[in-house]
Short mmCIF file of C-alpha atoms in Angstrom, two decimals:
data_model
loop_
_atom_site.label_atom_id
_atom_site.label_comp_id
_atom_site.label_asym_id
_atom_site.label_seq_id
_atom_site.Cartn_x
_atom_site.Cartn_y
_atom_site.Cartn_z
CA UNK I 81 0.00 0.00 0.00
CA UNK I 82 0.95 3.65 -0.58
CA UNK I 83 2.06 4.78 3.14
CA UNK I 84 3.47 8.02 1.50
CA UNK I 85 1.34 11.42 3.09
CA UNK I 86 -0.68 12.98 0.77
CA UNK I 87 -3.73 15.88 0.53
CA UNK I 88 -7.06 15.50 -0.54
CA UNK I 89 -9.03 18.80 -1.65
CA UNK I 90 -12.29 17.66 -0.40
CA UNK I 91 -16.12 18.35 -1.34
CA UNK I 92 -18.33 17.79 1.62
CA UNK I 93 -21.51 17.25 1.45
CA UNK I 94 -24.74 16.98 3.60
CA UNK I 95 -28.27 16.06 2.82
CA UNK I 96 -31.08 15.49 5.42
CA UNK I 97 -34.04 14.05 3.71
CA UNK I 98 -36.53 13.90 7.29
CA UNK I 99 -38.44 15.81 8.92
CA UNK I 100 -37.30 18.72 6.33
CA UNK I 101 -35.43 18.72 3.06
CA UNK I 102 -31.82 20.80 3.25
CA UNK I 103 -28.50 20.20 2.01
CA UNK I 104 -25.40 21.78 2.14
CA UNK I 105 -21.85 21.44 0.43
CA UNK I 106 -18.50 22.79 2.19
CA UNK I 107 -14.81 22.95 0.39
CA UNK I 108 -12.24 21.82 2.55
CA UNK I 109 -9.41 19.83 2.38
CA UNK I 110 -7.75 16.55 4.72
CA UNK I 111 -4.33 14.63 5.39
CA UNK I 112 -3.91 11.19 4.73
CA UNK I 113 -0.86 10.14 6.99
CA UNK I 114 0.55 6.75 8.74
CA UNK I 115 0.54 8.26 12.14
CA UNK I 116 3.66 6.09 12.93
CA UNK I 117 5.78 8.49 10.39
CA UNK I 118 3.54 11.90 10.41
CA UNK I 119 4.57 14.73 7.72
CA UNK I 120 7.85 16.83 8.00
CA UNK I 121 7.25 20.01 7.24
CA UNK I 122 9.38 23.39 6.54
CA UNK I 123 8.99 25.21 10.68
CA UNK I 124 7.97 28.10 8.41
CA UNK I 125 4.53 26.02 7.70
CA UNK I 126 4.25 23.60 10.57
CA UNK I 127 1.38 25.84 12.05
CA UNK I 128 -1.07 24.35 9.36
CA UNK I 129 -0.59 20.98 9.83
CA UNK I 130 -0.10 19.58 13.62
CA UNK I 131 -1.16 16.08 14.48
CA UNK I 132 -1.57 16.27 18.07
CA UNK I 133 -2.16 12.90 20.36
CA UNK I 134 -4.91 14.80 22.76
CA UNK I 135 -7.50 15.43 19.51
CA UNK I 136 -7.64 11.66 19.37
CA UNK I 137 -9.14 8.72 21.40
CA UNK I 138 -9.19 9.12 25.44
CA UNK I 139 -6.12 12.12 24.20
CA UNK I 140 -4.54 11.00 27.17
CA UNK I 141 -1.62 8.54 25.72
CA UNK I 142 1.38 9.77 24.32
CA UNK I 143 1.27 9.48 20.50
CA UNK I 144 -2.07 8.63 18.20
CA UNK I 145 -0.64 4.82 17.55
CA UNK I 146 -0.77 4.49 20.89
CA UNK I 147 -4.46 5.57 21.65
CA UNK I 148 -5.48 3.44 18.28
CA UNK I 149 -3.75 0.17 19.66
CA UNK I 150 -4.78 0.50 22.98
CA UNK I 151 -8.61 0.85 21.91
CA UNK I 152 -8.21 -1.94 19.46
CA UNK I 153 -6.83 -4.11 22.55
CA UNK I 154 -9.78 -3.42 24.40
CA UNK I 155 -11.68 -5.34 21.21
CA UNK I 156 -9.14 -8.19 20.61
CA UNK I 157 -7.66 -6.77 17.65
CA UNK I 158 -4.01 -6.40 17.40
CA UNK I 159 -1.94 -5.28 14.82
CA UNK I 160 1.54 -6.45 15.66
CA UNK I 161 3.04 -3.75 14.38
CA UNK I 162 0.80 -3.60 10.94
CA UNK I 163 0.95 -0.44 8.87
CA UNK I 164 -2.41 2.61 9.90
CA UNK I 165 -3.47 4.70 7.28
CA UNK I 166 -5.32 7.98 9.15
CA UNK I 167 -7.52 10.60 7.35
CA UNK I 168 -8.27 13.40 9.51
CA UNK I 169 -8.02 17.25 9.68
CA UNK I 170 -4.83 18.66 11.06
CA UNK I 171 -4.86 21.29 13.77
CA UNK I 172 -4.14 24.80 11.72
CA UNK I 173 -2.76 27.58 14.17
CA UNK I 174 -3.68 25.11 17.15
CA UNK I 175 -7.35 24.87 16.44
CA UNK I 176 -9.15 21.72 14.94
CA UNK I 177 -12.03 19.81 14.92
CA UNK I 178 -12.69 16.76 13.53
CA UNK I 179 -15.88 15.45 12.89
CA UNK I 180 -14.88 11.89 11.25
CA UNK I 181 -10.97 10.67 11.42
CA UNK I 182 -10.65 7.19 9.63
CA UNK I 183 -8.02 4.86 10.26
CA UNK I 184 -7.33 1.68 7.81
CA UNK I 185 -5.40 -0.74 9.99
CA UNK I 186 -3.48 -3.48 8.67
CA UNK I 187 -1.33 -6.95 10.36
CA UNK I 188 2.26 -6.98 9.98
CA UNK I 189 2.31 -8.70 6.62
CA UNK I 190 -0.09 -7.19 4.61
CA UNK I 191 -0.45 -7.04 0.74
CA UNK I 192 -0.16 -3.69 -0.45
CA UNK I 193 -3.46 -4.82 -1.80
CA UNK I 194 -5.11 -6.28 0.96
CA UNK I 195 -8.49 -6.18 2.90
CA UNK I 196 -7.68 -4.24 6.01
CA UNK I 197 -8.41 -6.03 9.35
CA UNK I 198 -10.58 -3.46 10.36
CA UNK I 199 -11.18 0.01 10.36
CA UNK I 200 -12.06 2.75 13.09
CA UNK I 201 -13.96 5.35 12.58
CA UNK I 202 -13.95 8.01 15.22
CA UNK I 203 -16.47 10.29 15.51
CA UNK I 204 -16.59 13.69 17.22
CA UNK I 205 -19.40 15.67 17.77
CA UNK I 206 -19.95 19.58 17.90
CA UNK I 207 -20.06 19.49 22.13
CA UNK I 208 -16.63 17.80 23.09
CA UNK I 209 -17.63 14.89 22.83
CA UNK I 210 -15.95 11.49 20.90
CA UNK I 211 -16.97 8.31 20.26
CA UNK I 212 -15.01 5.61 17.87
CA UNK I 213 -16.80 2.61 16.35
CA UNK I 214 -15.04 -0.19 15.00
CA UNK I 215 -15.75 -1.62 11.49
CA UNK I 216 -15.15 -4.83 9.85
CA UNK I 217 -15.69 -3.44 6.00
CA UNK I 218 -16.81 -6.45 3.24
CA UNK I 219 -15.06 -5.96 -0.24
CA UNK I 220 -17.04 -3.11 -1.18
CA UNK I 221 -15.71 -1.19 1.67
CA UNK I 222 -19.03 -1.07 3.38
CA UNK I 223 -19.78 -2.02 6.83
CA UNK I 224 -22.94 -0.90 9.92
CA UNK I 225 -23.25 0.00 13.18
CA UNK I 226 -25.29 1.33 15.49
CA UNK I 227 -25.15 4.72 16.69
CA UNK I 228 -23.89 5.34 19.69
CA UNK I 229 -23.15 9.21 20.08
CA UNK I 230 -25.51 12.43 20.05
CA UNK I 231 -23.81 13.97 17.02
CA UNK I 232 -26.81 16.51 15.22
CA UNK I 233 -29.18 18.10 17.53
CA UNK I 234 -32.24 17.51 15.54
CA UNK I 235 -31.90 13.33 15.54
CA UNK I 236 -31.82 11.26 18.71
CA UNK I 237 -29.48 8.24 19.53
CA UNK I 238 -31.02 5.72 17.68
CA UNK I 239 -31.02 3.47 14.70
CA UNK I 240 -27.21 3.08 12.84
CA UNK I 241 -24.54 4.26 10.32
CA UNK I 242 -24.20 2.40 7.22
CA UNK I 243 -20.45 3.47 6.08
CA UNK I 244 -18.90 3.36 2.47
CA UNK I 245 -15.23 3.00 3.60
CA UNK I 246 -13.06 2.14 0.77
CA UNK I 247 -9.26 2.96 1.24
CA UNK I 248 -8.52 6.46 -0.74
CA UNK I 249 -6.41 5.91 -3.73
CA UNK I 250 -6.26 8.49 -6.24
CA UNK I 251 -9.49 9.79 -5.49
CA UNK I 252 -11.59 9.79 -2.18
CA UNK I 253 -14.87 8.37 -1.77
CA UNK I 254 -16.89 8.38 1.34
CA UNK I 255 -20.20 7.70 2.18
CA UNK I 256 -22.40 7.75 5.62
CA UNK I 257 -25.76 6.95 5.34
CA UNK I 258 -27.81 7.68 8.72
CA UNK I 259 -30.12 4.65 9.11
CA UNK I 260 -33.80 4.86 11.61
CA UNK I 261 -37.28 3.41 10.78
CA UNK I 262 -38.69 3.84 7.81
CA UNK I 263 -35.84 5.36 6.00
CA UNK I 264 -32.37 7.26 5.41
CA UNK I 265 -32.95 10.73 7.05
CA UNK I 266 -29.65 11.81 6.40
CA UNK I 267 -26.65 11.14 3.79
CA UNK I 268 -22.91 12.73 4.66
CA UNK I 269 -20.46 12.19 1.77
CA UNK I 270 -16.69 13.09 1.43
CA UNK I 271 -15.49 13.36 -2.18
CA UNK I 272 -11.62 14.38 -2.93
CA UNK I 273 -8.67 14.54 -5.33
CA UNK I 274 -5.43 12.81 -3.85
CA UNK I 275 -2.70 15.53 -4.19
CA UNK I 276 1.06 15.64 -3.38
CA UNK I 277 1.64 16.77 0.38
CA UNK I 278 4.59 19.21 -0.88
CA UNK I 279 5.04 22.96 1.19
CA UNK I 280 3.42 24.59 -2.13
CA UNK I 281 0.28 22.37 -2.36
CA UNK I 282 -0.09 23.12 1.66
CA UNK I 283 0.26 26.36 1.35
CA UNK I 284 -2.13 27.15 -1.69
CA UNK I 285 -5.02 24.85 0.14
CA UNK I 286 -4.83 26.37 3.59
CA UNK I 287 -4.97 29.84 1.54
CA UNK I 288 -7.91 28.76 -0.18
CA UNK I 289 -9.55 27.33 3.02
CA UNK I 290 -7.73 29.17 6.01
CA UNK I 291 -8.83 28.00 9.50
CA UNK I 292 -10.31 25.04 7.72
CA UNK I 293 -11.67 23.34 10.50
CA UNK I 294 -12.73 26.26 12.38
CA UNK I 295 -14.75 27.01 9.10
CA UNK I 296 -15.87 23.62 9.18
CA UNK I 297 -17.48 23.67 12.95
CA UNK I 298 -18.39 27.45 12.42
CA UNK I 299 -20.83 26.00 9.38
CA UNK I 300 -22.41 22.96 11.05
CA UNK I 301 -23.28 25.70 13.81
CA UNK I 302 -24.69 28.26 11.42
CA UNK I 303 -26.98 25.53 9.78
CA UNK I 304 -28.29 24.09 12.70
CA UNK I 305 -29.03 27.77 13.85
CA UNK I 306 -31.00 27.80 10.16
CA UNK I 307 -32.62 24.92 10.86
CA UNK I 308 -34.29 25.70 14.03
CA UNK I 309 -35.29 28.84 12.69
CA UNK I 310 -36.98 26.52 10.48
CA UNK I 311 -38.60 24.67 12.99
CA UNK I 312 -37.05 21.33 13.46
CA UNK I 313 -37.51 20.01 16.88
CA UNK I 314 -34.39 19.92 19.03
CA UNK I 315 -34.11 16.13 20.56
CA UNK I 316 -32.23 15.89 24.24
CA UNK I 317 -28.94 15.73 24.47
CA UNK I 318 -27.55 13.50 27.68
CA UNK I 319 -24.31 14.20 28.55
CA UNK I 320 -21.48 11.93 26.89
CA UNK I 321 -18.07 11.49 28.69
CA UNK I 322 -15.05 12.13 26.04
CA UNK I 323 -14.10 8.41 25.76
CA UNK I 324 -14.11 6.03 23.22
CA UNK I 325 -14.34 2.26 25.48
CA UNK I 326 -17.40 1.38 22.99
CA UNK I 327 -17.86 0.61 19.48
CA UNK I 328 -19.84 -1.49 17.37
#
């Protein structure tokens, strides 16, 4: 497999389908990284990418390998020292927020073409709070389960995720379909170009998007403001601890 860093200029989009019809699109852009060997970059342009240990898992263990191998121990999994592939947003002038970080994780002697043994998908949501679920993706790079963390204010903890997952190549494809009773409510996608992680490719993205992901958590703020204008009901939030012990 392709363990070299790279970029991906990203399209996000958003569609909720129930109780009201509204969709929005948002230009970004994400790292694809092994987070055993993270990026090297100039000191002049470190500021926009920083891959920092406490934005991930319990973000109390001392590198991001660590927290990933530590939560797949709690699940039986173990990589022996197998190759992680991470897509995530980097913290830009210390700020970030991440609402889905993937990690492809693969045993010690895997094909560069290989199945993964599983993936994690960690999920944060807009009030501190993190949750990671772990997948077991079929050839397709598709895989369920159930939802475990209050993520959108206007859809209760209920029903499940099913997740188009494939490893990014040359393009980026990803798919989250929100799954209740009697339907898909709500459809997340992630579509990007793969491009090379050099200082002048950096440097003309975070341009184009500066403060990414405080653009990024500024929006999904803004448009749930415009949709309880609207009048969508607001469901209950409990209050979630910032672990990640449980996955499905």
């Amino acid at each position: 497999m392709n363990a070299e860093p790279a970029l991906y200029a990203c399209v996000i989009s958003h569609v909720r389908t129930a109780p009201r019809r509204y969709a929005l699109r948002h230009r970004t852009y994400m790292w694809l990284v092994d987070p055993d060997h993270p990026p090297r970059l100039p000191r002049a342009l470190r500021p926009l990418a920083r891959f920092d240990p406490r934005d991930h898992f319990t973000g109390d263990l001392p590198s991001i390998r660590a927290g990933l191998d530590a939560f797949l121990a709690e699940h039986g999994v173990r990589l022996d020292g197998g190759r992680v592939l991470m897509l995530t947003h980097a913290r830009v002038f210390g700020y970030v927020f991440n609402p889905l970080t993937l990690y492809w994780c693969y045993g010690p002697e895997a094909d560069p073409e290989a199945q993964p043994l599983c993936v994690v998908a960690e999920v944060h949501n807009t009030y501190g709070g993190r949750h990671c679920y772990l997948l077991h993706p079929d050839a397709s790079g598709t895989a369920r389960a159930e939802k475990k963390l209050y993520v959108s204010p206007f859809f209760p903890v209920d029903g499940g995720y099913r997740m188009r997952v494939p490893r990014p190549g040359s393009r980026l494809a990803l798919t989250v379909h929100l799954e209740r009773e009697g339907g898909r409510p709500f459809t997340a996608t992630v579509r990007g170009t793969r491009r090379a992680p050099n200082p002048a490719t950096l440097l003309r993205l975070a341009l184009r998007h500066p403060w990414s992901t405080l653009t990024v958590s500024a929006a999904i703020r803004f448009h749930g403001i415009r949709l309880y204008l609207r009048g969508l009901p607001v469901q209950p939030r409990h209050p979630e601890p910032r672990i990640s012990e449980k996955a499905t």
